[in-house]
Amino acid sequence: MTVKHFSLEYNRADGKDTYSPGDAVSGKVTVVTSKEIKVQCLLVKAKGKSKVTWCEQDGEIPVVRSNKRNYFYFEHIILQDKNKGDGSEIIGPGRNVYPFSFDIPNNDMPSTYKGKWGEITYSLRARLTQSIWLVHKTKTKFPFQTKSEFPFASRSEMILIGLKEQQYATRISFGSGKVTINVTSEKLGLEQGEAMQVFLEVLNESARPVTPKFFLCEKQTFVAPTGRTVHTNDILFGMGDPVPPASRQVLTKVLSIPPGLPPTFYNCCMMKLEYQIKITLDAPLMKDPEVKLPLVILHGSHKPHQRKKERSTRFKKLTG
């Protein structure tokens, strides 16, 4: 092969780890050849798109559901022959470097994301065409982050206040006796890597011990013109101490959001990502009662968060 090396690289966006709407994406294409070659075209493409695909059964027939959308598409021609196909452009022997630059549209577009049956990607592709039979291709993806501070709702004052308000939920279950769960979380919105206290009160009036478990519930929704599907995943945060029969337990649990967890988003027409906090009671011979609280995960500020101390568990024997 005359072309020994063909690569595509992009530069960091003004020292940032990700690109955003309105940023310029710059980089270089490197071509290393063993001798002089003639080329028809050398170009770079930039694309932002979302795509969903899944398969489901319609009776006995498997059906593929899919959808896609392009957010932008650009072509930057570095070299092109004067008459299409005549190979009049020349690349000299050795290492040849060609810079390029694109401006990302300043529109509301969702951040890079990869889910169970769909993904949002922003990519660069380079193509070197020597002839109809000899084409070299390379590609790379670059990270993109939306500029929308809250890509799930309006910027109204009610939403901003609501993210900081406490959340409450109660559940009463009957099996071998009544079990009541009261749960309070500090607020609705948390940044990536941030910690939050969850307050739990369990009134166990049953004849058996129950053990609280804390989960982070992830819900991915994918939409196509002919249907929709949902993928859920529960991440175990931790467990509390067993609550003996005929007793009351008050517990404070500190839950830390993993720094790499993708933020909540709704600003994509074919997929969305939501979260909840779920608390269950592992109870023998009883359908495990559970409580769910809404949770919105925001882009992290990249500042270290202090981990809050957990309060001690307190037990109180119920009197008849």
Coordinates of C-alpha atoms in Angstrom, one line a residue:
M1 CA 0.0 0.0 0.0
T2 CA 1.3 3.4 -1.0
V3 CA -0.7 5.1 1.8
K4 CA 1.1 4.0 5.0
H5 CA -0.9 6.0 7.5
F6 CA -4.3 7.8 7.4
S7 CA -5.6 9.4 10.7
L8 CA -8.0 12.0 12.0
E9 CA -7.6 14.0 15.2
Y10 CA -9.5 16.8 16.9
N11 CA -8.3 19.5 19.3
R12 CA -9.7 20.1 22.8
A13 CA -12.4 22.8 22.9
D14 CA -10.6 25.8 24.5
G15 CA -9.2 23.5 27.2
K16 CA -12.6 21.9 27.9
D17 CA -13.2 18.1 27.9
T18 CA -16.4 18.5 25.8
Y19 CA -17.8 20.6 22.9
S20 CA -21.0 22.6 23.2
P21 CA -23.3 24.5 20.7
G22 CA -21.5 27.4 19.0
D23 CA -18.0 25.9 19.6
A24 CA -15.5 25.5 16.7
V25 CA -14.3 22.0 16.2
S26 CA -10.8 22.0 14.8
G27 CA -8.3 19.3 14.1
K28 CA -6.0 17.7 11.5
V29 CA -5.9 14.9 8.9
T30 CA -2.6 13.2 8.6
V31 CA -1.6 11.2 5.4
V32 CA 1.7 9.4 5.3
T33 CA 2.7 8.0 1.9
S34 CA 5.7 6.1 0.6
K35 CA 5.7 8.0 -2.7
E36 CA 3.8 10.7 -4.6
I37 CA 0.2 9.8 -5.2
K38 CA -2.7 11.2 -7.2
V39 CA -6.0 11.7 -5.5
Q40 CA -9.6 12.5 -6.6
C41 CA -10.7 13.9 -3.2
L42 CA -9.7 14.4 0.4
L43 CA -12.5 15.6 2.7
V44 CA -13.7 15.7 6.3
K45 CA -17.4 15.3 7.5
A46 CA -18.9 16.4 10.8
K47 CA -22.2 15.0 11.9
G48 CA -24.5 15.1 15.0
K49 CA -27.3 12.5 15.1
S50 CA -29.5 10.4 17.3
K51 CA -30.6 6.9 16.5
V52 CA -32.8 4.2 18.1
T53 CA -33.2 0.5 17.1
W54 CA -34.8 -2.4 18.8
C55 CA -36.5 -5.7 17.9
E56 CA -39.7 -7.0 19.4
Q57 CA -42.2 -9.7 18.8
D58 CA -45.5 -9.0 17.0
G59 CA -47.2 -12.3 17.6
E60 CA -44.8 -14.8 16.1
I61 CA -43.1 -12.3 13.8
P62 CA -40.0 -10.3 14.9
V63 CA -40.4 -6.6 14.1
V64 CA -37.6 -4.1 14.0
R65 CA -38.4 -0.6 15.3
S66 CA -36.1 2.3 14.4
N67 CA -35.8 6.0 14.1
K68 CA -33.0 8.6 13.5
R69 CA -32.5 12.3 13.3
N70 CA -29.6 14.5 12.1
Y71 CA -28.8 17.6 14.1
F72 CA -26.2 18.9 11.7
Y73 CA -24.0 17.7 8.8
F74 CA -21.0 19.5 7.2
E75 CA -18.4 18.6 4.6
H76 CA -15.0 20.3 4.4
I77 CA -13.2 19.5 1.2
I78 CA -9.4 19.7 1.6
L79 CA -8.4 18.5 -1.8
Q80 CA -10.4 17.8 -4.9
D81 CA -9.4 17.3 -8.6
K82 CA -10.4 19.9 -11.1
N83 CA -12.5 17.4 -13.2
K84 CA -14.3 14.8 -11.2
G85 CA -12.3 11.5 -11.4
D86 CA -9.3 12.7 -13.3
G87 CA -6.9 12.4 -10.2
S88 CA -5.3 15.7 -10.8
E89 CA -4.5 16.5 -7.2
I90 CA -1.1 15.4 -5.8
I91 CA 0.0 14.4 -2.3
G92 CA 3.8 14.3 -1.9
P93 CA 5.8 11.5 -0.3
G94 CA 6.2 11.5 3.5
R95 CA 4.0 13.0 6.2
N96 CA 1.3 15.4 5.1
V97 CA -0.9 17.3 7.6
Y98 CA -4.1 19.1 6.7
P99 CA -5.9 21.3 9.2
F100 CA -9.7 21.7 9.3
S101 CA -12.4 23.5 11.3
F102 CA -16.2 23.4 11.7
D103 CA -18.6 25.6 13.7
I104 CA -21.2 23.6 15.6
P105 CA -24.7 25.2 15.2
N106 CA -25.8 27.2 18.3
N107 CA -29.0 25.1 18.7
D108 CA -30.4 23.1 21.6
M109 CA -29.1 19.6 21.0
P110 CA -28.9 16.7 23.5
S111 CA -25.6 15.6 25.0
T112 CA -23.7 12.6 23.9
Y113 CA -25.4 9.5 25.2
K114 CA -25.4 5.7 24.7
G115 CA -28.3 3.7 26.0
K116 CA -29.6 0.1 25.7
W117 CA -31.3 0.6 22.3
G118 CA -30.2 4.0 21.2
E119 CA -27.4 6.6 21.1
I120 CA -26.7 10.2 20.5
T121 CA -23.4 10.7 18.8
Y122 CA -21.2 13.5 17.4
S123 CA -18.5 12.4 15.0
L124 CA -15.9 13.3 12.4
R125 CA -15.1 11.3 9.4
A126 CA -12.3 11.6 6.8
R127 CA -12.2 10.1 3.4
L128 CA -9.3 9.9 0.9
T129 CA -10.3 8.8 -2.6
Q130 CA -7.6 7.7 -5.0
S131 CA -9.9 6.0 -7.4
I132 CA -13.3 4.3 -7.4
W133 CA -11.6 1.1 -6.2
L134 CA -9.2 2.6 -3.7
V135 CA -10.8 4.6 -0.9
H136 CA -9.3 5.2 2.6
K137 CA -11.6 6.0 5.5
T138 CA -11.2 6.9 9.2
K139 CA -13.6 8.3 11.9
T140 CA -13.7 9.4 15.5
K141 CA -16.4 10.6 17.9
F142 CA -16.1 13.8 20.0
P143 CA -17.9 14.4 23.3
F144 CA -20.7 16.9 23.2
Q145 CA -22.6 18.5 26.1
T146 CA -25.7 20.6 25.8
K147 CA -25.7 24.2 26.9
S148 CA -29.1 23.9 28.4
E149 CA -28.6 23.9 32.2
F150 CA -31.9 22.1 32.7
P151 CA -32.5 19.9 29.6
F152 CA -35.7 18.5 31.0
A153 CA -38.0 21.4 31.6
S154 CA -38.4 25.2 31.3
R155 CA -36.2 27.7 33.2
S156 CA -39.1 28.9 35.2
E157 CA -38.7 29.9 38.8
M158 CA -41.0 27.1 39.9
I159 CA -38.7 24.5 38.4
L160 CA -35.6 26.1 39.9
I161 CA -37.2 26.2 43.3
G162 CA -38.6 22.7 43.0
L163 CA -35.2 21.2 42.4
K164 CA -34.2 22.3 45.9
E165 CA -37.3 21.3 47.7
Q166 CA -37.7 18.1 49.9
Q167 CA -39.5 15.1 48.5
Y168 CA -41.9 13.0 50.6
A169 CA -43.5 9.6 50.2
T170 CA -45.4 7.0 52.4
R171 CA -46.3 3.4 51.8
I172 CA -48.3 1.0 54.0
S173 CA -48.1 -2.7 53.4
F174 CA -50.0 -5.6 54.9
G175 CA -48.8 -9.2 55.2
S176 CA -48.3 -10.9 58.5
G177 CA -49.0 -7.4 60.0
K178 CA -48.8 -3.7 59.0
V179 CA -45.6 -2.1 57.9
T180 CA -45.4 1.6 57.3
I181 CA -42.5 3.4 55.5
N182 CA -42.1 7.2 55.6
V183 CA -39.3 8.6 53.3
T184 CA -37.9 12.1 52.9
S185 CA -35.1 13.2 50.5
E186 CA -33.3 16.5 50.9
K187 CA -34.1 17.7 47.4
L188 CA -35.2 16.7 43.9
G189 CA -32.1 17.8 41.9
L190 CA -28.5 16.5 42.4
E191 CA -25.3 17.1 40.5
Q192 CA -23.1 14.2 39.3
G193 CA -21.0 13.1 42.2
E194 CA -23.1 15.0 44.8
A195 CA -24.3 13.3 48.0
M196 CA -27.7 13.6 49.6
Q197 CA -29.3 12.5 52.8
V198 CA -32.4 10.3 52.7
F199 CA -34.5 10.0 55.9
L200 CA -36.3 6.8 56.5
E201 CA -38.8 5.9 59.2
V202 CA -40.1 2.3 59.4
L203 CA -42.9 1.2 61.7
N204 CA -42.9 -2.6 61.8
E205 CA -46.1 -3.9 63.3
S206 CA -45.6 -7.3 61.7
A207 CA -44.4 -10.5 63.3
R208 CA -41.2 -10.6 61.2
P209 CA -38.1 -8.5 60.8
V210 CA -37.8 -6.3 57.7
T211 CA -34.6 -4.9 56.1
P212 CA -34.5 -1.6 54.2
K213 CA -32.6 -1.5 50.8
F214 CA -31.8 1.6 48.9
F215 CA -31.7 1.7 45.0
L216 CA -31.1 4.2 42.3
C217 CA -33.5 3.4 39.5
E218 CA -32.6 4.3 35.9
K219 CA -35.3 4.4 33.2
Q220 CA -34.4 4.7 29.5
T221 CA -37.3 5.4 27.1
F222 CA -36.9 4.9 23.3
V223 CA -39.5 6.1 20.7
A224 CA -40.0 5.2 17.1
P225 CA -42.8 6.2 14.7
T226 CA -44.5 2.8 15.2
G227 CA -43.9 2.2 18.9
R228 CA -41.9 2.7 22.1
T229 CA -40.0 0.6 24.6
V230 CA -38.5 1.1 28.0
H231 CA -35.4 -0.3 29.7
T232 CA -34.9 -0.1 33.4
N233 CA -32.0 -0.7 35.7
D234 CA -31.8 -0.7 39.5
I235 CA -28.4 0.1 41.1
L236 CA -28.1 -0.9 44.8
F237 CA -27.0 2.0 46.9
G238 CA -26.8 0.0 50.2
M239 CA -28.8 -1.6 53.0
G240 CA -30.0 -0.6 56.5
D241 CA -30.1 -2.6 59.7
P242 CA -33.0 -5.1 60.1
V243 CA -36.0 -3.7 61.9
P244 CA -37.2 -6.1 64.5
P245 CA -40.9 -7.1 64.8
A246 CA -43.1 -4.6 66.8
S247 CA -40.6 -1.8 66.6
R248 CA -39.9 1.6 65.0
Q249 CA -36.6 2.5 63.2
V250 CA -35.4 6.0 62.2
L251 CA -32.5 5.9 59.8
T252 CA -30.6 8.5 57.8
K253 CA -28.8 7.2 54.7
V254 CA -26.3 9.2 52.6
L255 CA -26.6 8.4 48.9
S256 CA -23.8 9.6 46.5
I257 CA -24.5 10.0 42.8
P258 CA -21.8 8.3 40.8
P259 CA -19.7 11.0 39.0
G260 CA -19.9 9.3 35.6
L261 CA -23.7 8.7 35.6
P262 CA -25.4 10.4 32.6
P263 CA -27.6 13.4 33.6
T264 CA -31.4 13.4 33.2
F265 CA -32.5 14.6 29.8
Y266 CA -35.7 15.1 27.9
N267 CA -34.5 17.3 25.0
C268 CA -34.3 14.4 22.5
C269 CA -37.5 13.5 20.6
M270 CA -36.7 9.8 20.4
M271 CA -35.2 9.0 23.8
K272 CA -35.2 10.3 27.4
L273 CA -33.4 9.3 30.6
E274 CA -35.1 9.5 34.0
Y275 CA -34.1 8.5 37.6
Q276 CA -35.8 7.6 40.9
I277 CA -34.7 6.7 44.4
K278 CA -36.4 3.5 45.5
I279 CA -36.5 2.1 49.0
T280 CA -37.7 -1.5 49.6
L281 CA -38.2 -3.6 52.7
D282 CA -36.9 -7.1 52.4
A283 CA -39.6 -8.9 54.3
P284 CA -40.0 -12.8 54.5
L285 CA -43.4 -14.1 53.4
M286 CA -44.5 -10.6 52.4
K287 CA -44.5 -8.9 49.0
D288 CA -41.6 -6.4 49.4
P289 CA -43.2 -3.0 50.0
E290 CA -41.4 -0.1 48.2
V291 CA -41.4 3.7 48.0
K292 CA -40.1 5.7 45.1
L293 CA -39.0 9.4 45.0
P294 CA -38.3 11.4 41.9
L295 CA -34.7 12.4 41.2
V296 CA -33.2 14.7 38.6
I297 CA -29.4 14.4 38.0
L298 CA -27.7 17.5 36.6
H299 CA -24.3 18.0 35.0
G300 CA -21.6 18.2 37.7
S301 CA -19.9 21.4 38.5
H302 CA -16.6 19.5 38.7
K303 CA -16.1 20.7 42.3
P304 CA -15.4 18.1 45.0
H305 CA -18.4 17.4 47.2
Q306 CA -18.1 16.8 50.9
R307 CA -19.6 13.5 51.9
K308 CA -22.2 14.0 54.7
K309 CA -22.1 12.0 57.8
E310 CA -24.7 9.4 58.3
R311 CA -26.8 9.6 61.5
S312 CA -27.0 6.6 63.7
T313 CA -29.9 4.2 63.5
R314 CA -32.4 4.5 66.4
F315 CA -34.8 1.8 67.4
K316 CA -37.9 2.1 69.6
K317 CA -40.0 -0.8 70.8
L318 CA -43.6 -0.3 70.0
T319 CA -46.0 -0.6 73.0
G320 CA -49.3 -2.4 72.7

